[in-house]
PDB file of C-alpha atoms and ligand atoms in Angstrom:
ATOM      1  CA  UNK A  19     -27.181 -22.749  31.586  1.00 46.00           C
ATOM      2  CA  UNK A  20     -27.241 -19.153  30.078  1.00 47.00           C
ATOM      3  CA  UNK A  21     -24.807 -18.553  27.523  1.00 48.00           C
ATOM      4  CA  UNK A  22     -22.159 -21.273  29.991  1.00 58.00           C
ATOM      5  CA  UNK A  23     -20.016 -23.601  28.591  1.00 82.00           C
ATOM      6  CA  UNK A  24     -22.107 -26.885  27.663  1.00 92.00           C
ATOM      7  CA  UNK A  25     -21.128 -30.670  27.206  1.00 96.00           C
ATOM      8  CA  UNK A  26     -21.284 -30.698  24.067  1.00 97.00           C
ATOM      9  CA  UNK A  27     -20.532 -34.081  22.004  1.00 98.00           C
ATOM     10  CA  UNK A  28     -20.980 -34.213  18.669  1.00 98.00           C
ATOM     11  CA  UNK A  29     -20.881 -36.865  16.155  1.00 98.00           C
ATOM     12  CA  UNK A  30     -21.216 -36.564  12.778  1.00 98.00           C
ATOM     13  CA  UNK A  31     -24.087 -37.785  11.949  1.00 98.00           C
ATOM     14  CA  UNK A  32     -27.506 -38.260  14.273  1.00 98.00           C
ATOM     15  CA  UNK A  33     -27.137 -42.031  14.069  1.00 98.00           C
ATOM     16  CA  UNK A  34     -23.620 -41.925  15.384  1.00 98.00           C
ATOM     17  CA  UNK A  35     -24.796 -39.488  18.387  1.00 98.00           C
ATOM     18  CA  UNK A  36     -26.676 -42.000  19.584  1.00 98.00           C
ATOM     19  CA  UNK A  37     -25.005 -45.020  19.168  1.00 98.00           C
ATOM     20  CA  UNK A  38     -23.052 -42.983  21.414  1.00 98.00           C
ATOM     21  CA  UNK A  39     -25.895 -42.246  23.624  1.00 98.00           C
ATOM     22  CA  UNK A  40     -26.787 -46.303  23.383  1.00 98.00           C
ATOM     23  CA  UNK A  41     -22.835 -46.517  24.701  1.00 98.00           C
ATOM     24  CA  UNK A  42     -23.403 -44.056  28.003  1.00 98.00           C
ATOM     25  CA  UNK A  43     -26.545 -45.769  28.686  1.00 98.00           C
ATOM     26  CA  UNK A  44     -25.457 -49.336  29.457  1.00 98.00           C
ATOM     27  CA  UNK A  45     -22.424 -47.310  31.100  1.00 98.00           C
ATOM     28  CA  UNK A  46     -25.128 -45.919  33.394  1.00 98.00           C
ATOM     29  CA  UNK A  47     -27.065 -49.187  33.949  1.00 98.00           C
ATOM     30  CA  UNK A  48     -23.969 -51.253  35.388  1.00 98.00           C
ATOM     31  CA  UNK A  49     -22.425 -48.326  37.024  1.00 98.00           C
ATOM     32  CA  UNK A  50     -26.033 -47.792  38.879  1.00 98.00           C
ATOM     33  CA  UNK A  51     -26.967 -51.331  39.445  1.00 98.00           C
ATOM     34  CA  UNK A  52     -23.042 -52.303  40.935  1.00 98.00           C
ATOM     35  CA  UNK A  53     -23.541 -49.297  43.489  1.00 98.00           C
ATOM     36  CA  UNK A  54     -27.477 -49.186  43.893  1.00 98.00           C
ATOM     37  CA  UNK A  55     -29.374 -52.022  42.755  1.00 98.00           C
ATOM     38  CA  UNK A  56     -30.929 -50.688  40.292  1.00 98.00           C
ATOM     39  CA  UNK A  57     -31.181 -47.943  37.590  1.00 99.00           C
ATOM     40  CA  UNK A  58     -33.852 -46.012  37.243  1.00 99.00           C
ATOM     41  CA  UNK A  59     -34.583 -43.996  33.234  1.00 99.00           C
ATOM     42  CA  UNK A  60     -36.163 -41.881  31.784  1.00 99.00           C
ATOM     43  CA  UNK A  61     -37.537 -41.957  28.066  1.00 98.00           C
ATOM     44  CA  UNK A  62     -37.590 -38.779  25.771  1.00 98.00           C
ATOM     45  CA  UNK A  63     -40.168 -39.462  22.959  1.00 96.00           C
ATOM     46  CA  UNK A  64     -40.191 -37.709  19.741  1.00 95.00           C
ATOM     47  CA  UNK A  65     -38.638 -40.240  16.828  1.00 97.00           C
ATOM     48  CA  UNK A  66     -34.841 -38.819  17.779  1.00 98.00           C
ATOM     49  CA  UNK A  67     -34.296 -41.969  20.568  1.00 98.00           C
ATOM     50  CA  UNK A  68     -35.550 -44.555  17.844  1.00 98.00           C
ATOM     51  CA  UNK A  69     -32.293 -43.894  16.403  1.00 98.00           C
ATOM     52  CA  UNK A  70     -30.857 -44.374  20.125  1.00 98.00           C
ATOM     53  CA  UNK A  71     -32.619 -48.151  21.015  1.00 98.00           C
ATOM     54  CA  UNK A  72     -32.172 -49.421  17.433  1.00 98.00           C
ATOM     55  CA  UNK A  73     -28.520 -49.713  18.903  1.00 98.00           C
ATOM     56  CA  UNK A  74     -29.558 -50.588  22.540  1.00 98.00           C
ATOM     57  CA  UNK A  75     -31.736 -53.513  21.893  1.00 98.00           C
ATOM     58  CA  UNK A  76     -28.603 -55.642  20.771  1.00 98.00           C
ATOM     59  CA  UNK A  77     -26.039 -53.912  23.695  1.00 98.00           C
ATOM     60  CA  UNK A  78     -25.092 -56.701  26.128  1.00 97.00           C
ATOM     61  CA  UNK A  79     -23.925 -56.659  29.555  1.00 97.00           C
ATOM     62  CA  UNK A  80     -26.827 -54.185  30.234  1.00 98.00           C
ATOM     63  CA  UNK A  81     -28.007 -56.272  33.442  1.00 98.00           C
ATOM     64  CA  UNK A  82     -32.463 -55.132  31.796  1.00 98.00           C
ATOM     65  CA  UNK A  83     -33.558 -57.234  34.793  1.00 98.00           C
ATOM     66  CA  UNK A  84     -32.600 -54.604  37.679  1.00 99.00           C
ATOM     67  CA  UNK A  85     -33.716 -51.280  34.791  1.00 99.00           C
ATOM     68  CA  UNK A  86     -36.723 -49.625  35.848  1.00 99.00           C
ATOM     69  CA  UNK A  87     -37.698 -47.423  32.651  1.00 99.00           C
ATOM     70  CA  UNK A  88     -39.969 -44.060  32.943  1.00 99.00           C
ATOM     71  CA  UNK A  89     -41.387 -41.676  30.355  1.00 99.00           C
ATOM     72  CA  UNK A  90     -40.536 -37.875  31.056  1.00 98.00           C
ATOM     73  CA  UNK A  91     -44.110 -37.419  28.920  1.00 98.00           C
ATOM     74  CA  UNK A  92     -46.963 -38.607  27.218  1.00 98.00           C
ATOM     75  CA  UNK A  93     -49.097 -37.329  24.727  1.00 96.00           C
ATOM     76  CA  UNK A  94     -52.694 -37.650  25.843  1.00 95.00           C
ATOM     77  CA  UNK A  95     -53.605 -40.573  23.651  1.00 96.00           C
ATOM     78  CA  UNK A  96     -53.524 -44.310  24.592  1.00 97.00           C
ATOM     79  CA  UNK A  97     -50.183 -47.397  24.244  1.00 98.00           C
ATOM     80  CA  UNK A  98     -52.068 -48.536  21.165  1.00 97.00           C
ATOM     81  CA  UNK A  99     -51.812 -44.981  19.406  1.00 96.00           C
ATOM     82  CA  UNK A 100     -48.892 -44.545  17.219  1.00 96.00           C
ATOM     83  CA  UNK A 101     -48.560 -40.894  18.549  1.00 95.00           C
ATOM     84  CA  UNK A 102     -47.814 -42.750  21.885  1.00 97.00           C
ATOM     85  CA  UNK A 103     -43.744 -42.439  23.570  1.00 98.00           C
ATOM     86  CA  UNK A 104     -44.301 -45.894  24.729  1.00 98.00           C
ATOM     87  CA  UNK A 105     -45.781 -46.845  22.308  1.00 98.00           C
ATOM     88  CA  UNK A 106     -42.542 -46.153  20.315  1.00 98.00           C
ATOM     89  CA  UNK A 107     -40.215 -47.265  22.932  1.00 98.00           C
ATOM     90  CA  UNK A 108     -42.135 -50.658  23.910  1.00 98.00           C
ATOM     91  CA  UNK A 109     -42.231 -51.621  19.781  1.00 98.00           C
ATOM     92  CA  UNK A 110     -38.629 -50.530  18.949  1.00 98.00           C
ATOM     93  CA  UNK A 111     -36.816 -50.421  22.774  1.00 98.00           C
ATOM     94  CA  UNK A 112     -38.608 -53.057  25.406  1.00 98.00           C
ATOM     95  CA  UNK A 113     -40.534 -55.370  23.275  1.00 98.00           C
ATOM     96  CA  UNK A 114     -36.334 -57.007  22.850  1.00 98.00           C
ATOM     97  CA  UNK A 115     -34.766 -56.664  25.586  1.00 98.00           C
ATOM     98  CA  UNK A 116     -36.093 -58.309  29.614  1.00 98.00           C
ATOM     99  CA  UNK A 117     -36.849 -55.238  30.958  1.00 98.00           C
ATOM    100  CA  UNK A 118     -39.814 -57.613  33.848  1.00 98.00           C
ATOM    101  CA  UNK A 119     -43.129 -55.451  33.128  1.00 98.00           C
ATOM    102  CA  UNK A 120     -43.684 -54.802  36.494  1.00 98.00           C
ATOM    103  CA  UNK A 121     -40.811 -52.202  36.048  1.00 98.00           C
ATOM    104  CA  UNK A 122     -41.783 -51.050  33.210  1.00 98.00           C
ATOM    105  CA  UNK A 123     -43.882 -47.447  34.499  1.00 98.00           C
ATOM    106  CA  UNK A 124     -46.597 -46.257  31.417  1.00 98.00           C
ATOM    107  CA  UNK A 125     -48.053 -43.121  31.433  1.00 98.00           C
ATOM    108  CA  UNK A 126     -51.800 -43.592  31.223  1.00 98.00           C
ATOM    109  CA  UNK A 127     -52.566 -40.606  28.554  1.00 97.00           C
ATOM    110  CA  UNK A 128     -55.618 -41.984  28.104  1.00 97.00           C
ATOM    111  CA  UNK A 129     -57.760 -41.561  31.177  1.00 97.00           C
ATOM    112  CA  UNK A 130     -59.243 -38.656  32.358  1.00 96.00           C
ATOM    113  CA  UNK A 131     -58.812 -36.601  33.692  1.00 96.00           C
ATOM    114  CA  UNK A 132     -55.093 -36.079  32.552  1.00 96.00           C
ATOM    115  CA  UNK A 133     -54.459 -34.203  36.037  1.00 97.00           C
ATOM    116  CA  UNK A 134     -55.253 -37.430  37.653  1.00 98.00           C
ATOM    117  CA  UNK A 135     -52.623 -39.598  35.275  1.00 98.00           C
ATOM    118  CA  UNK A 136     -50.330 -36.957  36.130  1.00 98.00           C
ATOM    119  CA  UNK A 137     -50.534 -37.440  40.229  1.00 98.00           C
ATOM    120  CA  UNK A 138     -50.562 -40.980  39.619  1.00 98.00           C
ATOM    121  CA  UNK A 139     -47.164 -40.834  37.972  1.00 98.00           C
ATOM    122  CA  UNK A 140     -45.648 -38.190  40.458  1.00 98.00           C
ATOM    123  CA  UNK A 141     -46.150 -41.328  43.513  1.00 98.00           C
ATOM    124  CA  UNK A 142     -44.958 -44.112  41.965  1.00 98.00           C
ATOM    125  CA  UNK A 143     -42.136 -41.999  40.788  1.00 98.00           C
ATOM    126  CA  UNK A 144     -38.240 -43.395  42.034  1.00 98.00           C
ATOM    127  CA  UNK A 145     -37.316 -41.033  44.901  1.00 98.00           C
ATOM    128  CA  UNK A 146     -34.021 -39.515  42.242  1.00 98.00           C
ATOM    129  CA  UNK A 147     -33.808 -41.087  38.542  1.00 98.00           C
ATOM    130  CA  UNK A 148     -30.819 -42.036  37.310  1.00 99.00           C
ATOM    131  CA  UNK A 149     -31.030 -40.308  33.574  1.00 99.00           C
ATOM    132  CA  UNK A 150     -33.523 -37.817  32.605  1.00 98.00           C
ATOM    133  CA  UNK A 151     -32.913 -38.718  28.559  1.00 98.00           C
ATOM    134  CA  UNK A 152     -34.690 -35.645  26.980  1.00 98.00           C
ATOM    135  CA  UNK A 153     -34.972 -34.256  23.186  1.00 98.00           C
ATOM    136  CA  UNK A 154     -35.580 -30.752  22.138  1.00 98.00           C
ATOM    137  CA  UNK A 155     -37.687 -29.506  19.440  1.00 97.00           C
ATOM    138  CA  UNK A 156     -37.297 -26.765  16.898  1.00 97.00           C
ATOM    139  CA  UNK A 157     -38.673 -24.581  19.634  1.00 96.00           C
ATOM    140  CA  UNK A 158     -36.096 -25.035  22.570  1.00 98.00           C
ATOM    141  CA  UNK A 159     -39.044 -27.297  24.189  1.00 97.00           C
ATOM    142  CA  UNK A 160     -38.219 -30.439  25.992  1.00 98.00           C
ATOM    143  CA  UNK A 161     -40.126 -33.275  27.485  1.00 98.00           C
ATOM    144  CA  UNK A 162     -43.781 -31.204  26.727  1.00 97.00           C
ATOM    145  CA  UNK A 163     -42.169 -28.854  28.090  1.00 97.00           C
ATOM    146  CA  UNK A 164     -43.386 -25.873  25.967  1.00 95.00           C
ATOM    147  CA  UNK A 165     -42.285 -22.257  25.441  1.00 94.00           C
ATOM    148  CA  UNK A 166     -45.465 -20.070  27.303  1.00 93.00           C
ATOM    149  CA  UNK A 167     -46.947 -23.175  29.297  1.00 94.00           C
ATOM    150  CA  UNK A 168     -48.515 -22.988  33.055  1.00 93.00           C
ATOM    151  CA  UNK A 169     -45.950 -26.113  33.315  1.00 97.00           C
ATOM    152  CA  UNK A 170     -42.238 -24.651  33.015  1.00 97.00           C
ATOM    153  CA  UNK A 171     -43.498 -22.894  36.529  1.00 97.00           C
ATOM    154  CA  UNK A 172     -45.283 -26.126  37.481  1.00 98.00           C
ATOM    155  CA  UNK A 173     -43.659 -27.711  41.369  1.00 97.00           C
ATOM    156  CA  UNK A 174     -45.149 -30.268  41.561  1.00 98.00           C
ATOM    157  CA  UNK A 175     -42.959 -33.897  40.113  1.00 98.00           C
ATOM    158  CA  UNK A 176     -45.641 -34.586  37.090  1.00 98.00           C
ATOM    159  CA  UNK A 177     -48.105 -32.360  35.998  1.00 98.00           C
ATOM    160  CA  UNK A 178     -50.758 -32.339  32.901  1.00 97.00           C
ATOM    161  CA  UNK A 179     -49.779 -29.538  30.083  1.00 95.00           C
ATOM    162  CA  UNK A 180     -52.039 -27.763  27.844  1.00 89.00           C
ATOM    163  CA  UNK A 181     -50.240 -26.894  24.955  1.00 84.00           C
ATOM    164  CA  UNK A 182     -51.503 -23.857  23.230  1.00 78.00           C
ATOM    165  CA  UNK A 183     -50.177 -25.518  19.174  1.00 73.00           C
ATOM    166  CA  UNK A 184     -51.339 -28.703  19.739  1.00 73.00           C
ATOM    167  CA  UNK A 185     -54.727 -29.803  20.168  1.00 64.00           C
ATOM    168  CA  UNK A 186     -54.392 -32.059  22.871  1.00 76.00           C
ATOM    169  CA  UNK A 187     -52.994 -32.317  26.680  1.00 93.00           C
ATOM    170  CA  UNK A 188     -49.587 -33.354  27.350  1.00 96.00           C
ATOM    171  CA  UNK A 189     -48.390 -35.660  30.482  1.00 98.00           C
ATOM    172  CA  UNK A 190     -44.830 -34.141  31.465  1.00 98.00           C
ATOM    173  CA  UNK A 191     -42.674 -34.163  34.069  1.00 98.00           C
ATOM    174  CA  UNK A 192     -41.513 -30.826  35.792  1.00 98.00           C
ATOM    175  CA  UNK A 193     -38.437 -29.422  35.880  1.00 98.00           C
ATOM    176  CA  UNK A 194     -37.490 -30.075  39.448  1.00 98.00           C
ATOM    177  CA  UNK A 195     -38.554 -33.340  38.776  1.00 98.00           C
ATOM    178  CA  UNK A 196     -35.338 -33.716  35.577  1.00 98.00           C
ATOM    179  CA  UNK A 197     -33.395 -31.169  37.359  1.00 98.00           C
ATOM    180  CA  UNK A 198     -33.188 -33.433  40.013  1.00 98.00           C
ATOM    181  CA  UNK A 199     -31.712 -36.768  38.845  1.00 98.00           C
ATOM    182  CA  UNK A 200     -28.189 -37.759  39.032  1.00 98.00           C
ATOM    183  CA  UNK A 201     -27.488 -36.918  34.986  1.00 98.00           C
ATOM    184  CA  UNK A 202     -29.908 -34.860  32.152  1.00 98.00           C
ATOM    185  CA  UNK A 203     -28.991 -35.838  28.963  1.00 98.00           C
ATOM    186  CA  UNK A 204     -30.601 -34.605  25.557  1.00 98.00           C
ATOM    187  CA  UNK A 205     -30.068 -36.693  22.193  1.00 98.00           C
ATOM    188  CA  UNK A 206     -30.499 -33.707  19.488  1.00 98.00           C
ATOM    189  CA  UNK A 207     -29.638 -33.932  15.767  1.00 98.00           C
ATOM    190  CA  UNK A 208     -30.320 -32.040  12.400  1.00 98.00           C
ATOM    191  CA  UNK A 209     -30.423 -28.250  10.720  1.00 98.00           C
ATOM    192  CA  UNK A 210     -34.035 -27.666  11.894  1.00 98.00           C
ATOM    193  CA  UNK A 211     -32.969 -27.695  15.687  1.00 98.00           C
ATOM    194  CA  UNK A 212     -29.532 -25.597  14.553  1.00 98.00           C
ATOM    195  CA  UNK A 213     -31.613 -22.351  15.529  1.00 98.00           C
ATOM    196  CA  UNK A 214     -32.129 -23.558  19.115  1.00 98.00           C
ATOM    197  CA  UNK A 215     -29.236 -25.040  19.944  1.00 98.00           C
ATOM    198  CA  UNK A 216     -27.055 -21.694  19.406  1.00 97.00           C
ATOM    199  CA  UNK A 217     -30.008 -19.744  21.052  1.00 97.00           C
ATOM    200  CA  UNK A 218     -29.286 -21.572  24.076  1.00 96.00           C
ATOM    201  CA  UNK A 219     -25.573 -21.776  23.621  1.00 95.00           C
ATOM    202  CA  UNK A 220     -24.822 -17.486  23.813  1.00 95.00           C
ATOM    203  CA  UNK A 221     -27.487 -17.296  25.974  1.00 94.00           C
ATOM    204  CA  UNK A 222     -30.408 -15.583  23.639  1.00 95.00           C
ATOM    205  CA  UNK A 223     -34.347 -16.237  24.013  1.00 94.00           C
ATOM    206  CA  UNK A 224     -36.204 -18.417  26.677  1.00 94.00           C
ATOM    207  CA  UNK A 225     -35.669 -21.750  25.004  1.00 97.00           C
ATOM    208  CA  UNK A 226     -37.321 -23.635  27.950  1.00 98.00           C
ATOM    209  CA  UNK A 227     -34.174 -26.271  27.744  1.00 98.00           C
ATOM    210  CA  UNK A 228     -31.791 -23.996  28.786  1.00 97.00           C
ATOM    211  CA  UNK A 229     -33.930 -24.735  31.828  1.00 98.00           C
ATOM    212  CA  UNK A 230     -31.920 -27.821  32.604  1.00 98.00           C
ATOM    213  CA  UNK A 231     -28.714 -28.228  35.225  1.00 97.00           C
ATOM    214  CA  UNK A 232     -25.807 -28.873  33.462  1.00 97.00           C
ATOM    215  CA  UNK A 233     -26.821 -31.763  30.826  1.00 98.00           C
ATOM    216  CA  UNK A 234     -24.685 -33.723  29.029  1.00 98.00           C
ATOM    217  CA  UNK A 235     -25.670 -32.934  25.075  1.00 98.00           C
ATOM    218  CA  UNK A 236     -25.590 -35.615  22.090  1.00 98.00           C
ATOM    219  CA  UNK A 237     -25.569 -33.673  19.173  1.00 98.00           C
ATOM    220  CA  UNK A 238     -25.289 -34.575  15.478  1.00 98.00           C
ATOM    221  CA  UNK A 239     -22.683 -32.059  13.377  1.00 98.00           C
ATOM    222  CA  UNK A 240     -25.897 -30.754  11.901  1.00 98.00           C
ATOM    223  CA  UNK A 241     -27.495 -29.463  14.749  1.00 98.00           C
ATOM    224  CA  UNK A 242     -24.791 -27.407  15.763  1.00 97.00           C
ATOM    225  CA  UNK A 243     -24.043 -25.382  12.330  1.00 96.00           C
ATOM    226  CA  UNK A 244     -24.984 -22.627  13.981  1.00 97.00           C
ATOM    227  CA  UNK A 245     -22.784 -23.008  16.943  1.00 94.00           C
ATOM    228  CA  UNK A 246     -20.257 -19.843  17.762  1.00 86.00           C
ATOM    229  CA  UNK A 247     -16.636 -21.024  17.600  1.00 76.00           C
TER     230      UNK A 247
HETATM  231  O1  LIG B 328     -43.070 -36.190  23.131  1.00 56.36           O
HETATM  232  C1  LIG B 328     -42.165 -35.309  22.564  1.00 56.36           C
HETATM  233  O2  LIG B 328     -42.467 -35.465  21.208  1.00 56.36           O
HETATM  234  C2  LIG B 328     -41.301 -35.445  22.718  1.00 56.36           C
HETATM  235  O3  LIG B 328     -40.934 -35.597  24.344  1.00 56.36           O
HETATM  236  C3  LIG B 328     -40.269 -34.308  22.576  1.00 56.36           C
HETATM  237  O4  LIG B 328     -39.841 -32.910  24.006  1.00 56.36           O
HETATM  238  C4  LIG B 328     -39.438 -34.480  21.981  1.00 56.36           C
HETATM  239  O5  LIG B 328     -38.377 -35.206  22.278  1.00 56.36           O
HETATM  240  C5  LIG B 328     -38.844 -32.955  20.938  1.00 56.36           C
HETATM  241  O6  LIG B 328     -39.779 -32.928  20.507  1.00 56.36           O
HETATM  242  C6  LIG B 328     -37.549 -34.023  20.162  1.00 56.36           C
HETATM  243  O7  LIG B 328     -39.092 -34.818  18.570  1.00 56.36           O
HETATM  244  P1  LIG B 328     -37.768 -35.432  17.919  1.00 56.36           P
HETATM  245  O8  LIG B 328     -36.946 -36.031  18.730  1.00 56.36           O
HETATM  246  O9  LIG B 328     -38.913 -36.083  16.626  1.00 56.36           O
HETATM  247  O10 LIG B 328     -37.010 -33.772  17.035  1.00 56.36           O
END
């Protein structure tokens, strides 16, 4: 995607971008269930998805009973931790909607060795996700694919990644897995992301997010502050 035209959908606020992503989620779910009888979606971690969850849980006409929930990454913590990506989704979305528990697939961040949790998660993934919903860090990481880490070049579907600037490991889907999904969406908001977004547009640097194939970007105006017009 280096320097290529980006599929950017720009909104005045972070909440407006999240609302648009929620509406897109609802449409994609209806289309997938109509076409294939199920909607397989991976949720992102971090804080931005919380804006989308607040809207999504109240949207009508989503075939939740045919939705299968996965996670693009997870911290090396249990579900009860405030740092758990699953925990955030469970508290702010999944506890509000009727997705069958058997269709919510949590990464076992508390499992040791973490590599076993990664292999077990890879084994339960569907042949192909419909949508992989992602975020972007200020440094251009996505999922837990951080700059300079071994996971960037991994061939497996899910790996344990040891992040130098973090004191614990992470579980993360890899680029082969993420790029195999039917769609990749990035929900990115705030001026702190503007530098990385401008780098990706210009083909500068080696931000992991630039390795995503044809993502749709849902961004707020603040995140576009350094884009070249
Ligand atoms: O586990 C995580 O933290 C995420 O998967 C990570 O990739 C996140 O999407 C970005 O760091 C953006 O996070 P914010 O939405 O909090 O800015």
